[in-house]
Amino acid sequence: MDKSQWRKELKHVLLSMEKEERKEKSEAISNLLFQTDEWKTAGCIGITVSRGFELDTSYIINQAWREGKTVAVPKCYSKHKQMEFREICSYEELENVYMDLYEPKVEVTSCIEPRQMNMIVVPGLVFDREGYRIGYGGGYFDRYLQTYDGPKLSLAYTLQTTRSLPHESYDIPVDIIITEDGRFR
């Protein structure tokens, strides 16, 4: 399959998951993340705010706040296909933008530079055993990750993993993928 076929297939699979199954697996994956050295040593994490059909990141964001970690969420600028991370201290600092994405309100949040983050949770639809992923097709994260040197983790349901995916020379693999069945890479 090519990337667009993978995207279509995985969106369909994710949309067909039961709400309770999504909740249970999201919590299990989050708990595995909290046990990693990357999490334990991170003072500032970059993470997206999940949409309804995605693995629920609210558990992670809430735990980060409880532990006193800085939470940085991406703000996308579609005109130049660029993004930056901005610190949020509450969900009220987010706004619903295009495609039901929640992004930081620029007027009430501050920019976090790549060197300030100790870990980024990189989103995607499907992941392979080498750490390559197929995201939503905008290329925002691959461009951003060119400026980021820290740990790159992805969280996924096991059904979002496969042995091998097509990838381009500019695609940047993640270091660790955590599923409800454990972690690999």
CSV table of C-alpha atoms in Angstrom, one decimal:
chain,number,residue,atom,x,y,z
A,1,MET,CA,0.0,0.0,0.0
A,2,ASP,CA,1.1,3.6,-0.6
A,3,LYS,CA,0.9,6.2,2.2
A,4,SER,CA,-2.6,7.5,1.2
A,5,GLN,CA,-3.9,4.0,1.3
A,6,TRP,CA,-2.4,3.4,4.8
A,7,ARG,CA,-3.9,6.7,6.0
A,8,LYS,CA,-7.4,5.7,4.7
A,9,GLU,CA,-7.2,2.2,6.2
A,10,LEU,CA,-6.0,3.3,9.6
A,11,LYS,CA,-8.4,6.1,10.0
A,12,HIS,CA,-11.2,3.6,9.3
A,13,VAL,CA,-9.8,1.1,11.8
A,14,LEU,CA,-9.4,3.8,14.5
A,15,LEU,CA,-12.9,5.2,13.9
A,16,SER,CA,-14.4,1.7,14.3
A,17,MET,CA,-12.8,1.2,17.8
A,18,GLU,CA,-15.2,1.1,20.7
A,19,LYS,CA,-14.9,4.0,23.2
A,20,GLU,CA,-14.3,1.7,26.2
A,21,GLU,CA,-11.5,-0.2,24.3
A,22,ARG,CA,-9.9,3.1,23.3
A,23,LYS,CA,-10.0,4.3,27.0
A,24,GLU,CA,-8.5,1.1,28.4
A,25,LYS,CA,-5.7,0.9,25.9
A,26,SER,CA,-4.9,4.6,26.1
A,27,GLU,CA,-4.6,4.3,29.9
A,28,ALA,CA,-2.4,1.2,29.6
A,29,ILE,CA,-0.1,2.9,27.0
A,30,SER,CA,0.1,6.0,29.1
A,31,ASN,CA,1.1,4.0,32.2
A,32,LEU,CA,3.9,2.3,30.2
A,33,LEU,CA,5.1,5.7,29.1
A,34,PHE,CA,5.3,6.9,32.7
A,35,GLN,CA,7.7,4.0,33.5
A,36,THR,CA,10.3,5.1,30.9
A,37,ASP,CA,13.5,6.9,31.8
A,38,GLU,CA,12.6,9.4,29.1
A,39,TRP,CA,9.4,10.4,31.0
A,40,LYS,CA,11.0,10.3,34.4
A,41,THR,CA,13.8,12.7,33.4
A,42,ALA,CA,11.8,15.0,31.2
A,43,GLY,CA,11.0,18.4,32.6
A,44,CYS,CA,9.3,19.6,29.4
A,45,ILE,CA,7.4,17.4,27.0
A,46,GLY,CA,6.0,18.2,23.6
A,47,ILE,CA,2.7,16.5,22.8
A,48,THR,CA,-0.4,16.9,20.7
A,49,VAL,CA,-4.0,17.2,22.1
A,50,SER,CA,-5.7,14.1,20.7
A,51,ARG,CA,-8.9,14.1,18.7
A,52,GLY,CA,-11.8,11.7,19.4
A,53,PHE,CA,-10.6,8.8,17.3
A,54,GLU,CA,-6.9,9.0,18.4
A,55,LEU,CA,-5.2,7.5,21.4
A,56,ASP,CA,-6.3,9.8,24.3
A,57,THR,CA,-3.4,12.1,25.3
A,58,SER,CA,-5.3,13.8,28.2
A,59,TYR,CA,-4.0,11.1,30.6
A,60,ILE,CA,-0.4,12.1,29.7
A,61,ILE,CA,-1.0,15.9,29.8
A,62,ASN,CA,-2.8,15.7,33.2
A,63,GLN,CA,0.0,13.5,34.7
A,64,ALA,CA,2.6,15.9,33.4
A,65,TRP,CA,0.9,18.8,35.1
A,66,ARG,CA,0.6,16.7,38.3
A,67,GLU,CA,4.3,16.1,38.2
A,68,GLY,CA,5.2,19.7,37.6
A,69,LYS,CA,6.3,19.2,34.0
A,70,THR,CA,6.0,21.8,31.3
A,71,VAL,CA,3.5,20.8,28.6
A,72,ALA,CA,4.1,22.1,25.1
A,73,VAL,CA,1.6,21.7,22.3
A,74,PRO,CA,2.1,22.4,18.6
A,75,LYS,CA,0.7,25.4,16.8
A,76,CYS,CA,0.7,25.0,13.1
A,77,TYR,CA,1.1,27.7,10.5
A,78,SER,CA,-0.4,26.3,7.3
A,79,LYS,CA,0.8,29.1,5.0
A,80,HIS,CA,4.4,28.1,5.4
A,81,LYS,CA,3.8,24.5,6.6
A,82,GLN,CA,5.7,25.2,9.8
A,83,MET,CA,4.9,24.6,13.5
A,84,GLU,CA,6.1,25.7,16.9
A,85,PHE,CA,5.4,24.3,20.3
A,86,ARG,CA,3.8,26.6,22.9
A,87,GLU,CA,3.4,26.0,26.7
A,88,ILE,CA,-0.1,25.4,28.0
A,89,CYS,CA,-1.0,25.4,31.7
A,90,SER,CA,-4.7,24.5,31.2
A,91,TYR,CA,-7.1,23.3,28.5
A,92,GLU,CA,-8.6,26.8,28.5
A,93,GLU,CA,-5.4,28.0,26.7
A,94,LEU,CA,-6.4,25.9,23.6
A,95,GLU,CA,-8.7,26.7,20.7
A,96,ASN,CA,-10.4,24.5,18.2
A,97,VAL,CA,-9.0,25.2,14.8
A,98,TYR,CA,-9.3,23.4,11.4
A,99,MET,CA,-10.0,19.6,11.2
A,100,ASP,CA,-11.1,19.6,14.9
A,101,LEU,CA,-7.5,20.1,16.1
A,102,TYR,CA,-6.9,21.9,19.4
A,103,GLU,CA,-3.9,24.3,19.4
A,104,PRO,CA,-2.6,26.8,21.8
A,105,LYS,CA,-3.9,30.4,21.7
A,106,VAL,CA,-0.9,32.5,20.7
A,107,GLU,CA,-2.0,35.5,22.8
A,108,VAL,CA,-2.0,33.6,26.1
A,109,THR,CA,0.9,31.1,25.6
A,110,SER,CA,4.6,31.3,25.2
A,111,CYS,CA,6.8,29.7,22.6
A,112,ILE,CA,9.0,26.7,23.7
A,113,GLU,CA,12.2,26.3,21.7
A,114,PRO,CA,13.2,22.8,20.5
A,115,ARG,CA,16.2,22.7,22.9
A,116,GLN,CA,13.9,23.3,25.9
A,117,MET,CA,12.0,20.1,25.3
A,118,ASN,CA,13.3,16.9,26.8
A,119,MET,CA,10.9,14.6,24.9
A,120,ILE,CA,8.4,14.8,22.1
A,121,VAL,CA,5.5,12.5,21.6
A,122,VAL,CA,5.2,12.3,17.8
A,123,PRO,CA,1.7,11.5,16.5
A,124,GLY,CA,0.9,9.2,13.6
A,125,LEU,CA,-1.5,6.8,12.1
A,126,VAL,CA,0.7,3.7,11.6
A,127,PHE,CA,4.3,2.8,12.6
A,128,ASP,CA,6.8,0.3,11.6
A,129,ARG,CA,9.5,-1.6,13.5
A,130,GLU,CA,12.2,0.8,12.4
A,131,GLY,CA,10.4,3.8,13.9
A,132,TYR,CA,9.1,5.2,10.7
A,133,ARG,CA,5.5,6.4,10.7
A,134,ILE,CA,2.8,7.7,8.4
A,135,GLY,CA,1.2,10.8,9.8
A,136,TYR,CA,-1.6,12.9,8.5
A,137,GLY,CA,0.2,14.1,5.4
A,138,GLY,CA,1.1,17.7,6.3
A,139,GLY,CA,4.8,17.0,7.0
A,140,TYR,CA,4.8,19.4,9.9
A,141,PHE,CA,6.5,17.0,12.3
A,142,ASP,CA,9.1,15.8,9.9
A,143,ARG,CA,10.1,19.4,9.3
A,144,TYR,CA,10.1,20.3,13.0
A,145,LEU,CA,12.1,17.2,14.0
A,146,GLN,CA,15.0,18.3,11.8
A,147,THR,CA,15.6,21.0,14.5
A,148,TYR,CA,15.1,18.7,17.5
A,149,ASP,CA,17.8,16.5,19.1
A,150,GLY,CA,16.0,14.9,22.0
A,151,PRO,CA,14.1,11.7,22.5
A,152,LYS,CA,11.2,11.1,20.0
A,153,LEU,CA,8.5,8.7,21.2
A,154,SER,CA,5.3,7.6,19.6
A,155,LEU,CA,2.3,6.0,21.3
A,156,ALA,CA,0.1,3.7,19.3
A,157,TYR,CA,-2.4,0.9,19.6
A,158,THR,CA,-0.8,-2.4,18.6
A,159,LEU,CA,-3.2,-2.5,15.6
A,160,GLN,CA,-1.4,0.7,14.4
A,161,THR,CA,1.9,-1.1,13.9
A,162,THR,CA,3.3,-3.1,11.0
A,163,ARG,CA,6.6,-4.7,10.0
A,164,SER,CA,7.5,-2.1,7.3
A,165,LEU,CA,6.2,1.1,5.8
A,166,PRO,CA,7.1,3.1,2.7
A,167,HIS,CA,9.3,6.1,3.7
A,168,GLU,CA,11.2,8.9,2.0
A,169,SER,CA,14.7,10.2,2.7
A,170,TYR,CA,13.4,13.2,4.6
A,171,ASP,CA,11.3,11.0,7.0
A,172,ILE,CA,12.6,11.0,10.5
A,173,PRO,CA,12.0,7.8,12.6
A,174,VAL,CA,11.1,7.9,16.2
A,175,ASP,CA,13.3,6.3,18.8
A,176,ILE,CA,10.7,4.4,20.8
A,177,ILE,CA,7.1,3.2,20.0
A,178,ILE,CA,4.9,2.2,23.0
A,179,THR,CA,1.8,0.1,22.5
A,180,GLU,CA,-0.4,-1.6,25.0
A,181,ASP,CA,1.8,-4.7,24.4
A,182,GLY,CA,5.0,-3.0,25.4
A,183,ARG,CA,7.7,-0.9,23.7
A,184,PHE,CA,10.0,-1.5,20.8
A,185,ARG,CA,12.9,0.0,18.9
